[in-house]
XYZ file of C-alpha atoms in Angstrom:
618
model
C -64.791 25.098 -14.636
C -67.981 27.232 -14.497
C -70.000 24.663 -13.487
C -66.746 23.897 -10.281
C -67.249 27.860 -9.581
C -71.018 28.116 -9.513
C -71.188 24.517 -7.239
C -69.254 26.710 -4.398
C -70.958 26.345 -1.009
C -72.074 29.863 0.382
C -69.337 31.504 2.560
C -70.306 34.868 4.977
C -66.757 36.701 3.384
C -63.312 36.212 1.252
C -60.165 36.820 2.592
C -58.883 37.909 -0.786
C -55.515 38.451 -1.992
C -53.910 40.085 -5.484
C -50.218 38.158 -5.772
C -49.425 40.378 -8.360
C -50.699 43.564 -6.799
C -47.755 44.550 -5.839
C -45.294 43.972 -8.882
C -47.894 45.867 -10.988
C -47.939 49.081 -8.462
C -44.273 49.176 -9.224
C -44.235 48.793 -12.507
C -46.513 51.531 -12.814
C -44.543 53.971 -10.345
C -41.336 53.136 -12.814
C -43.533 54.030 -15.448
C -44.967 56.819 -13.831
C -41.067 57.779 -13.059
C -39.654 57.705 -16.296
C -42.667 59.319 -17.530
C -42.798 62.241 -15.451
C -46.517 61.545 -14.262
C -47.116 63.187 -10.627
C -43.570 63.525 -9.697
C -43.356 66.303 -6.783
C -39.728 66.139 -6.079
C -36.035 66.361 -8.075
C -33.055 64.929 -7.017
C -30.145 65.862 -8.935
C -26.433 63.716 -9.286
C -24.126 65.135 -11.451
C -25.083 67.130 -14.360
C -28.754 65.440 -14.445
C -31.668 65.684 -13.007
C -34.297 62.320 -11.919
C -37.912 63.336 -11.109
C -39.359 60.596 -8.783
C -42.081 60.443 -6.241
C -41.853 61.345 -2.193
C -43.955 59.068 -0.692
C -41.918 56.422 -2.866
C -38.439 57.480 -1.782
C -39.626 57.689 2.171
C -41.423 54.186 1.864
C -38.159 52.787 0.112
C -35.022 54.649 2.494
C -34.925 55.744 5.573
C -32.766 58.176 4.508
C -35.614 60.120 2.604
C -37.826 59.789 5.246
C -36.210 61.517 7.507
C -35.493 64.223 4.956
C -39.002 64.371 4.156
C -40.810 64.165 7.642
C -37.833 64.067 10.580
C -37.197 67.445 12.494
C -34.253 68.080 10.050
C -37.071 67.796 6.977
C -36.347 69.844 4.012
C -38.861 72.670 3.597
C -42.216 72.327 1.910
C -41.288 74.640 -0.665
C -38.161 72.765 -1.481
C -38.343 70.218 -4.494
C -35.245 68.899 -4.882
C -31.945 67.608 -3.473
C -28.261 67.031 -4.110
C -26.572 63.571 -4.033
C -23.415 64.882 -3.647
C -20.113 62.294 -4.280
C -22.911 59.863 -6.185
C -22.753 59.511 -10.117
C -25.339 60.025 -12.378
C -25.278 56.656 -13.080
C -25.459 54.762 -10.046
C -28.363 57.429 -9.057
C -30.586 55.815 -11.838
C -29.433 52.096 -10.509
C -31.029 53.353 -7.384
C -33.587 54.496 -8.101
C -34.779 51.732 -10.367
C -33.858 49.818 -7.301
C -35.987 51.589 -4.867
C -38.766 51.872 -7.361
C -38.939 48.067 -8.546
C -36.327 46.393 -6.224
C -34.457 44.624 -8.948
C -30.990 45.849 -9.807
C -28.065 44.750 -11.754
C -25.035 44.437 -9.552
C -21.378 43.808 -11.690
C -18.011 43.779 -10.821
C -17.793 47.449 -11.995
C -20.640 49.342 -10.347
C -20.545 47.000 -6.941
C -18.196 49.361 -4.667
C -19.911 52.378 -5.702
C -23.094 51.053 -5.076
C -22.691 50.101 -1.847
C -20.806 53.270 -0.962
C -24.562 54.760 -2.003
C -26.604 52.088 -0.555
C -25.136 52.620 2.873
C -25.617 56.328 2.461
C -29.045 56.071 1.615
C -29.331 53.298 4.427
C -30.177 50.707 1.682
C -29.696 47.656 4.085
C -30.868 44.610 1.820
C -29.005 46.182 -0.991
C -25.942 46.625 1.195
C -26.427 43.098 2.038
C -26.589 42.067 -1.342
C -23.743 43.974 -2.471
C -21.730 42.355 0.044
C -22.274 38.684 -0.780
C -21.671 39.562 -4.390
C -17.915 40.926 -3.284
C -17.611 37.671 -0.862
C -17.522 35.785 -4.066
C -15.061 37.721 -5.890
C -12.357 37.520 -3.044
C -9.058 35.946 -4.504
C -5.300 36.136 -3.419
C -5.156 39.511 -5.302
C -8.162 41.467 -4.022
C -8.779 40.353 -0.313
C -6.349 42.831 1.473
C -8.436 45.688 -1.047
C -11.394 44.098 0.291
C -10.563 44.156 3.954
C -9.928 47.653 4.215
C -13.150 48.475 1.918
C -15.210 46.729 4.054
C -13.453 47.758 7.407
C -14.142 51.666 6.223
C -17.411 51.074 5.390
C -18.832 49.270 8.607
C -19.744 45.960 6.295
C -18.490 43.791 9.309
C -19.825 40.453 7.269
C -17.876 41.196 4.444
C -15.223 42.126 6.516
C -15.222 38.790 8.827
C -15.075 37.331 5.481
C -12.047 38.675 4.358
C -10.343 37.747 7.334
C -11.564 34.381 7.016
C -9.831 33.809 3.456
C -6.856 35.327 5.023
C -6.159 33.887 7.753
C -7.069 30.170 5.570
C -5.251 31.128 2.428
C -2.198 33.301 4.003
C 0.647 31.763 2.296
C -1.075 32.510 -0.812
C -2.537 35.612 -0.185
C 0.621 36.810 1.606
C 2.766 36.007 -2.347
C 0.760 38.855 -3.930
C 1.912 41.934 -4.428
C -1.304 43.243 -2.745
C 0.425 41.922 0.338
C 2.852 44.511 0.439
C 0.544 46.976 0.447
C -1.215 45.755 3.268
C -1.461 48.044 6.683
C 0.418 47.228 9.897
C -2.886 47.144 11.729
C -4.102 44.709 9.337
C -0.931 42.742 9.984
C -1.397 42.643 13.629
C -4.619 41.352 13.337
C -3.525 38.317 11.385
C 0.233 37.668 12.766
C -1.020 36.548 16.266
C -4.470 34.223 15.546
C -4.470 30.759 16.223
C -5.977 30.302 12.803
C -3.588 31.624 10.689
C -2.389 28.769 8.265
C 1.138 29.032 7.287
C 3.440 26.094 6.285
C 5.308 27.389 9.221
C 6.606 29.813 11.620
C 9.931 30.105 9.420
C 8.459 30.849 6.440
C 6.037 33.296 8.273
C 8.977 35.545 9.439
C 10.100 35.974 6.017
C 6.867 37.273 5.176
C 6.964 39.777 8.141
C 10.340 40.460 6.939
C 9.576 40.921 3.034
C 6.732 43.117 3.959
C 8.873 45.711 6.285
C 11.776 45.646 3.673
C 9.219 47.106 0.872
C 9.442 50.072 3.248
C 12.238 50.193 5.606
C 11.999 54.326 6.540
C 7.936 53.582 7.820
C 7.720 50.170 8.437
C 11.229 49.168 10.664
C 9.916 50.831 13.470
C 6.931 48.861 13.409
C 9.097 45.490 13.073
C 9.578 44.491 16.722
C 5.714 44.202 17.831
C 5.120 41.889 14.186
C 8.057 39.810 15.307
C 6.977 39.278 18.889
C 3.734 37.467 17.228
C 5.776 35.340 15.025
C 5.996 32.218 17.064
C 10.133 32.149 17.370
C 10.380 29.343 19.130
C 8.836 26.874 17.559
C 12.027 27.081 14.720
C 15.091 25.255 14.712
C 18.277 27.671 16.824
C 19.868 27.290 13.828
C 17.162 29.678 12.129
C 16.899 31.551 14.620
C 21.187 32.385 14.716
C 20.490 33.235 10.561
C 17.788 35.475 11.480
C 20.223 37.264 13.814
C 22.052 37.834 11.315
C 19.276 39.938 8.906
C 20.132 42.759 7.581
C 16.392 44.282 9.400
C 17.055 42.215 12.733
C 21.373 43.379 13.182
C 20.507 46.737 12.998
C 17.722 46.900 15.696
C 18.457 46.137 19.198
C 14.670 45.288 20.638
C 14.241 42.680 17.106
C 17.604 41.372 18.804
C 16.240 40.939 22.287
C 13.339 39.207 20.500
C 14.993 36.882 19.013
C 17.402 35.408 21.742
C 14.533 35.377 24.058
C 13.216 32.810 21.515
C 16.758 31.101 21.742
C 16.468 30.932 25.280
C 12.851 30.827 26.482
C 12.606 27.066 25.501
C 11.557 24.956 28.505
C 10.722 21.564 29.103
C 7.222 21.707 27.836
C 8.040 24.765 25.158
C 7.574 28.151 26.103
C 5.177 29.764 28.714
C 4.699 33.240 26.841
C 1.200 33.794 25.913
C 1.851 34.558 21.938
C 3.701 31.129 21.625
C 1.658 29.130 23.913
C 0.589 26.691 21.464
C 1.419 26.217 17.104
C -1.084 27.603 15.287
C -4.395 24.946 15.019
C -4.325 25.191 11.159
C -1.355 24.438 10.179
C 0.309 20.581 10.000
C 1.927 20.834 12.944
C 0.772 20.319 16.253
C 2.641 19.926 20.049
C 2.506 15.938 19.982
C 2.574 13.596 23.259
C 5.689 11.518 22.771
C 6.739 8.689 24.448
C 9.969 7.309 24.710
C 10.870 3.917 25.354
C 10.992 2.440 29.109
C 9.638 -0.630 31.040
C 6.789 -3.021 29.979
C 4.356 -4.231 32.872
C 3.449 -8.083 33.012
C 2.213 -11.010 35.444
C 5.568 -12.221 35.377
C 8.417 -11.255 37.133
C 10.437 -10.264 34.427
C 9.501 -7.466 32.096
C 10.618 -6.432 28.868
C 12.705 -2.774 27.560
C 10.488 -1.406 25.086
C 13.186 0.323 22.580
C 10.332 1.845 20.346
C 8.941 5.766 20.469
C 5.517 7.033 20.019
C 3.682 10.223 19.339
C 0.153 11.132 18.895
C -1.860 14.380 18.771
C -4.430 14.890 21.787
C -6.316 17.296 20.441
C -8.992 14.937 18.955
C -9.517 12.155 21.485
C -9.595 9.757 21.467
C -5.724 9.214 21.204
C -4.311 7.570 18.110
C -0.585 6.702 18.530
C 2.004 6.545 15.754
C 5.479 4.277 15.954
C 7.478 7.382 15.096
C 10.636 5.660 15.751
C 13.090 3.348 16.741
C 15.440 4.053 19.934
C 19.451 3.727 19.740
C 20.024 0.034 20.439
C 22.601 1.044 22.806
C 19.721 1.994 25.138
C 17.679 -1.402 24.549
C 18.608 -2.593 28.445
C 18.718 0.977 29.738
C 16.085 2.061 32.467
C 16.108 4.778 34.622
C 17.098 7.599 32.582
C 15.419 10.358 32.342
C 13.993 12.421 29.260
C 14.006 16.667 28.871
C 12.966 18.645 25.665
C 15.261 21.305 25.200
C 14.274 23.542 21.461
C 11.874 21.071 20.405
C 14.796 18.360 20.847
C 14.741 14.955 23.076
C 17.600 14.326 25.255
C 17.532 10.998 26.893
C 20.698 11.547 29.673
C 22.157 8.826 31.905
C 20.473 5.437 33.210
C 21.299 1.814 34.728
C 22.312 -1.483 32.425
C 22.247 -4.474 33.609
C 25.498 -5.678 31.991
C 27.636 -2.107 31.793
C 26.064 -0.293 34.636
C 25.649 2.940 35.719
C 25.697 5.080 32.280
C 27.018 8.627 31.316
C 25.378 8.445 27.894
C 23.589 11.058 26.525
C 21.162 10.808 23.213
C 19.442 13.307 21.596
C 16.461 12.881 18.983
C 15.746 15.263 16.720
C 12.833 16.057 14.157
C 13.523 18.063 10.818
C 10.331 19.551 9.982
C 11.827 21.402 7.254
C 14.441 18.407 6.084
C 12.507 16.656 4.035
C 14.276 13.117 3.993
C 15.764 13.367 7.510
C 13.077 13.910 9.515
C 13.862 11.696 12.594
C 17.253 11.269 13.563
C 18.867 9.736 17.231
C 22.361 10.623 17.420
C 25.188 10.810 20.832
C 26.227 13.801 22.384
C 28.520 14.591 24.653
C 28.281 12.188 27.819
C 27.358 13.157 31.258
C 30.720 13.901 33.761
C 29.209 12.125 36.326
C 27.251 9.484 35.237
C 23.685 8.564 37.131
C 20.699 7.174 37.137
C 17.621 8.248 38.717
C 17.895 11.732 38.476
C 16.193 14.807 37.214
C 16.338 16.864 34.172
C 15.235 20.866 33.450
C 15.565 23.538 31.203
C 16.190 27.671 31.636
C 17.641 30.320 30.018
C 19.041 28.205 27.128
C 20.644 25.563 29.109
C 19.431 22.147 29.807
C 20.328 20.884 33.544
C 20.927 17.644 35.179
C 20.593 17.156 38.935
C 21.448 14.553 41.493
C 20.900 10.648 41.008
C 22.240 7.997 41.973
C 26.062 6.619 41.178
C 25.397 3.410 42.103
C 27.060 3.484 45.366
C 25.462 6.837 46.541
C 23.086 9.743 45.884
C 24.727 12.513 44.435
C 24.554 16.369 45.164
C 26.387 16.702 41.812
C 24.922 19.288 39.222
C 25.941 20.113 35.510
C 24.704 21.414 32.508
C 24.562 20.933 28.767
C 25.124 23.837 26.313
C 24.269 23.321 22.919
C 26.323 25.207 21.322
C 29.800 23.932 22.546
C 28.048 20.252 23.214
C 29.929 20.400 26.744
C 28.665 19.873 30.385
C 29.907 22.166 32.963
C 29.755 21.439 36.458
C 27.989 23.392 38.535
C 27.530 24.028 42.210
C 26.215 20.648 44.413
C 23.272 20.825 45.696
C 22.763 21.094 49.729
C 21.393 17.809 49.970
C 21.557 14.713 48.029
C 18.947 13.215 46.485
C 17.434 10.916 43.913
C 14.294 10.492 41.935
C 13.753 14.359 42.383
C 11.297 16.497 40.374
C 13.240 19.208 38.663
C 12.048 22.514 36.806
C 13.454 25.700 35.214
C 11.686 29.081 35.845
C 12.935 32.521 35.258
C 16.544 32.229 35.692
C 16.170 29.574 38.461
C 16.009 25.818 38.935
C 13.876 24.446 41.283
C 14.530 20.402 42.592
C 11.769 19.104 44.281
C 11.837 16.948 46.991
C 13.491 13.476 46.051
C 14.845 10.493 48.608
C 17.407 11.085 50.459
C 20.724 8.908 50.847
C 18.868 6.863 53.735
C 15.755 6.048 51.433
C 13.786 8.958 53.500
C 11.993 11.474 51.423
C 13.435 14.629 51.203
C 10.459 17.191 51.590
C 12.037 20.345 50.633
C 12.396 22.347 47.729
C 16.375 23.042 46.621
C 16.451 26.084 44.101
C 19.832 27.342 42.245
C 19.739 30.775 41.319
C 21.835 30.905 38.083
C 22.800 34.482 38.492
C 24.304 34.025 41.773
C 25.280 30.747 41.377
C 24.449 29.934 44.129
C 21.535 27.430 46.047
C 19.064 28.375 48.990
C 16.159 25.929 50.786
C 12.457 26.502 50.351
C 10.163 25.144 53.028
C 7.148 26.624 51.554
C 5.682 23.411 50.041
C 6.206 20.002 52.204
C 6.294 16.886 50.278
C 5.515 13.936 51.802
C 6.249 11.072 49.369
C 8.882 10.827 46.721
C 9.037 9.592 42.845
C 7.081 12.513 41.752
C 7.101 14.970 38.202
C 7.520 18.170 38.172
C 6.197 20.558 35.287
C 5.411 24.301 34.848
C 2.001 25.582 33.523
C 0.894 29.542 33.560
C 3.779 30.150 35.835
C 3.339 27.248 38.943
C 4.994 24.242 39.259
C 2.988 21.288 39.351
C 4.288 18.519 41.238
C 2.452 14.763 39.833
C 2.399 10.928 40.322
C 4.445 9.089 42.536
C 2.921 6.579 45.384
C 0.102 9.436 46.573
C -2.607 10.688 44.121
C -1.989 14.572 45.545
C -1.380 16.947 43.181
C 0.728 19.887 44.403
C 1.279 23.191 43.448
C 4.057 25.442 43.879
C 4.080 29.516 43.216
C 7.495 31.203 42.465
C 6.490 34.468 41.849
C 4.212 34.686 45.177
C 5.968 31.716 47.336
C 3.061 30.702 47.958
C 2.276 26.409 47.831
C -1.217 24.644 47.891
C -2.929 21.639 46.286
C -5.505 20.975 43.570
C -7.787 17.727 42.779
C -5.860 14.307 42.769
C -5.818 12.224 39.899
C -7.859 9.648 39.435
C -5.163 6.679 39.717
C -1.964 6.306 41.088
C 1.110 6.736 38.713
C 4.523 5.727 39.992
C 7.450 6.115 38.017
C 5.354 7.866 35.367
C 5.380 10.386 32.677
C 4.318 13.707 33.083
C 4.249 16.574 30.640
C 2.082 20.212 29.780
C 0.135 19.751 25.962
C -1.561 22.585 24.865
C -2.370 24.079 28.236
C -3.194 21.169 30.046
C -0.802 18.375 32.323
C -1.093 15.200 31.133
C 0.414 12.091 33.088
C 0.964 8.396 31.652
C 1.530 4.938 32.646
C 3.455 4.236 35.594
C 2.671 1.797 38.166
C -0.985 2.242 39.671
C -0.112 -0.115 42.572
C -2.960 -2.144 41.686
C -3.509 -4.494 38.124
C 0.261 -4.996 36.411
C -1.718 -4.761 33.290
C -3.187 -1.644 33.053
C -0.157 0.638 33.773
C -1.490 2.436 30.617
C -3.734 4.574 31.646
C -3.353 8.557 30.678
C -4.961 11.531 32.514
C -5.404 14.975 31.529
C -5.593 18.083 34.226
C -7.562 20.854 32.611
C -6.547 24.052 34.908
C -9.750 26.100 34.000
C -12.099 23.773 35.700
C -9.043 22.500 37.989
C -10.280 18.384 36.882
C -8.492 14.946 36.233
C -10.176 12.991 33.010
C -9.142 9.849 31.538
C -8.332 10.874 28.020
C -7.237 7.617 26.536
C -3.807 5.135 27.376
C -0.431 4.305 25.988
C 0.312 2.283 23.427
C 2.294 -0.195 25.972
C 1.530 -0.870 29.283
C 5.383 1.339 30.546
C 7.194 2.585 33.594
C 10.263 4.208 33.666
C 9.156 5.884 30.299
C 9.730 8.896 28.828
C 7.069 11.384 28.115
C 7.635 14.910 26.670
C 5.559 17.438 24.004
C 7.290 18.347 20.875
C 6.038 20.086 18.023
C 5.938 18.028 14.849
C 4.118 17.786 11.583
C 1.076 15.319 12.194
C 0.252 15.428 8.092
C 0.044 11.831 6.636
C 0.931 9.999 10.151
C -0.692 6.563 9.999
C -2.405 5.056 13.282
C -0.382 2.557 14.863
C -2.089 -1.455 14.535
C -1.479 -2.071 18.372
C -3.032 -5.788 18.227
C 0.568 -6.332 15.781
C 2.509 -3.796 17.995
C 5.870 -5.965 19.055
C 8.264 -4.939 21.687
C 11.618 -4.425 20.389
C 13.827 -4.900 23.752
C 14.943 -8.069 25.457
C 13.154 -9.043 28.764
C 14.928 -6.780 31.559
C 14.712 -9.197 34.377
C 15.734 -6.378 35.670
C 19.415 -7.634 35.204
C 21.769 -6.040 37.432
C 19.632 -6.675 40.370
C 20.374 -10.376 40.519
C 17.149 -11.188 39.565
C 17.954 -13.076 36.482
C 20.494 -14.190 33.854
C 22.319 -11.944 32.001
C 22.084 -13.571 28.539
C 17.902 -14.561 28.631
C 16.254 -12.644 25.647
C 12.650 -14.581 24.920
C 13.235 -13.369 21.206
């Protein structure tokens, strides 16, 4: 090695560096410390008394140095100062900290450090502390922790505790620590999209538990918790037993909440903000569904397809499901039409080839929280007048069904379904006839769209039905000028899609105001149209183009007001169904389309004369 060292070419300097320089001043400072060696300053906790070093304590915490040389400084000919609410004990921890930056932090001494850190504006040691109490968060602790962090100002800790919250609520929320837990803290959670709960049901029992460990403080505070529970995404029979709570009887606004929930259900599931969508963690999610209708071919005939579908669209691209198979009743129905009424599938009226014109009315049901009966089809009460080609809508608790066609002639006639007698009423006929209309619920109104009139003309007005009055006025506001059009409702306007014209048209209640946005992409006649998560998405239908690629889907995002081709049906359909229901996506397998059969006879469209009554290729 000597011989390595003394070979060394001749260099004109050394840039030279002691690694251990610094460790060995601060072991000597701790030495000096604990020695008493040069110490000019006292500070006192408790009952005892730590001499240490100025320059030290200035160079370590900026708390000290402002002491020692800011315009508040202490006087020279003061040596020593108080830290007041700071034991004895966690004074030494600091100051063996600050002197060799090592420090032992435990379960038992973290809090109390950190209470002294951040008063002595330790910020690595604050830091520290705080990951060590992001590790210890449990079921039993994290509410503790929330509120320690929260007072505190440790927003990373804090965002952390919210985080294990809002993922391990149902948990979290059995503790007893739960109870405890403060309304603001509550509020904070109740509402996020994030918040993972086996469901909404089971969520208002927590909301529930929690303001029955208190009644006299916390029953006030019960009607802004239940507004953020997301009502109506439960069954109406739930929400009749929560009614009936002892908390929910005896206050009139937790009332009101609750049969707005009953009643706000629309076509495409509520429009107020709170329940917009089901929470993103959970299993559930608003699924596209669709529902039987007419398979597109070359040939001239085409076949019923009797089967139902669902996929999520949040993660393009789309991966169906079979969810189901249709009544067989309905496997030579077509032109019904489909309406989601408290998360449940009505299929009302239609055309057969052999019976004809059809009254029926089916509804499909998922149990979300009947495990063992979780899809079920089953008759209702049928139609008074029976139709096909007509529109269905949903307000105030009532699900509507409008004009059509007898067979002979386009009706006016109007009636509506109420599910707790299972009985249609009539109501009062429209003005004007029509069929194929687009038809919407808002606020206490219905609103028919356009339609053709009894002499195959369109019909370009809008025909609304006040249900207060009972009673049904003309709005020439928005002009349509081609027929066999949806109608939906996003953020409050009614969008008017498909039909023989790519225009999109929109239609303002609230301002009467009408005017268009971009067209989609392809043409969609005798499509399905519905609102996912924010967003219009229409299916299928004929594109007046290739007979084999009546499959394609589009999505309208609002925000950015475009049309994108999100994915297609599983079947090539017309005369289909298409509606959003909420529905638990866990352990749905992804539907083999090359194997995919169609259940239905070939339609011929049979009726029409166009083909024998008894051919079924099967």
């Amino acid at each position: 090695m000597d011989e390595l060292l003394d070979a060394q070419e001749k260099r004109d300097f050394c840039d030279y560096e002691d690694c251990v320089w610094i460790e060995g001043l601060s072991s000597t400072f701790q030495s000096m410390r604990q020695a008493g060696e040069l110490t000019d300053f006292m500070l006192c906790a408790e009952d005892n008394r730590f001499p240490c070093h100025k320059m030290l304590l200035a160079a370590g915490s900026p708390y000290f140095k402002a002491m020692f040389t800011g315009p508040m400084r202490v006087e020279d000919s003061s040596s020593s100062a108080d830290l007041q609410d700071i034991s004895s004990t966690t004074a030494e921890l600091l100051l063996d900290y600050m002197y060799t930056g090592r420090l032992k932090i435990t379960a038992d001494n973290v809090q109390e450090l950190l209470i002294a850190a951040n008063f002595l504006l330790l910020e690595r040691l604050v830091e520290a502390c705080c990951d060590f109490l992001r590790r210890q968060l449990d079921q039993h602790n994290c509410f503790e922790m929330l509120s320690f962090a929260d007072a505190h100002g440790c927003m990373d800790l804090k965002r952390a505790a919210q985080r294990y919250i809002l993922k391990n609520f149902m948990e979290t929320s059995a503790s007893s620590a739960f109870l405890e837990a403060t309304y603001e803290q509550l509020l904070s959670f109740l509402g996020h999209d994030d918040l993972s709960v086996t469901s909404e049901k089971e969520l208002g029992r927590k909301v529930l538990g929690w303001v029955g460990h208190n009644p006299g403080t916390r029953k006030a505070q019960l009607p802004s918790l239940l507004r953020l529970v997301r009502l109506p995404y439960l069954p109406i029979e739930t929400l009749r037993i929560l009614l009936n709570d002892s908390l929910i009887s005896t206050c009139r606004e937790c009332q009101d909440i609750v049969k707005t929930a009953m009643y706000c259900k629309t076509d495409v599931l509520p429009r107020i903000p709170e329940w917009k969508s089901p929470r993103r963690s959970t299993n559930q999610a608003e699924c596209l569904v669709v529902l039987g209708g007419v398979q597109s071919s070359q040939l001239r005939n085409s076949s019923s397809s009797l089967l139902q579908f669902c996929c999520d669209p949040r993660a393009p691209p789309l991966t169906w499901v079979q969810q189901t198979i249709m009544p067989y009743m309905l496997r030579n129905t077509v032109m019904y039409d489909v309406a989601c009424f408290q998360n449940v599938l009505y299929v009302s009226g239609g055309f057969d080839g052999e019976r004809g014109t059809l009254g029926q009315v089916w509804r499909y049901r998922y149990h979300a929280e009947e495990p063992g009966q979780s899809e079920t089809w089953e008759r209702v009460s049928s139609l008074q007048v029976a139709r096909y080609q007509h529109g269905s809508a949903v307000t105030r608790g009532k699900l509507f069904v409008v004009g059509g066609y007898n067979g002979q002639q386009a009706l006016a006639e109007v009636e509506s379904y109420s599910t707790d007698t299972n009985t249609w009423t009539p109501c009062p006929p429209m003005p004007e006839p029509v069929t194929f209309p687009a038809a919407v619920g808002y606020k206490e109104r219905l609103y028919v769209m356009g339609g053709m009139k009894a002499n195959s003309g369109v019909y370009p007005w809008t025909q609304c039905f006040n249900l207060a009055t009972e009673s049904w006025s003309i709005i020439k506001t928005l002009e349509l000028k081609s027929k066999g059009g949806k109608s939906v409702l996003l953020n409050d306007a009614i969008y008017i899609v498909g039909g023989p014209s790519r225009d999109v048209h929109v239609y303002d209640p609230e301002s009467d105001a009408a005017f268009d946005v971009s067209p989609t992409h392809e043409f969609h006649v005798c499509a399905g149209v519905t609102v996912n998560g924010g967003k219009i998405y229409v299916a299928g239908g004929d594109n007046l183009k290739d007979r084999r690629n009546w499959d394609s889907i589009e999505c309208y995002d609002p925000v950015n007001d475009t049309w994108t081709t999100v994915g297609r049906m599983p079947l090539p359909l017309y005369w289909h169904g298409l509606a959003t229901v909420v529905r638990d996506i866990h352990g749905l397998r992804p539907l083999e389309l090359p194997d995919l059969q169609c259940l239905g006879p070939s339609m011929l469209f049979r009726g029409f004369g166009e083909g024998p009554a008894d051919f079924d290729p099967r």
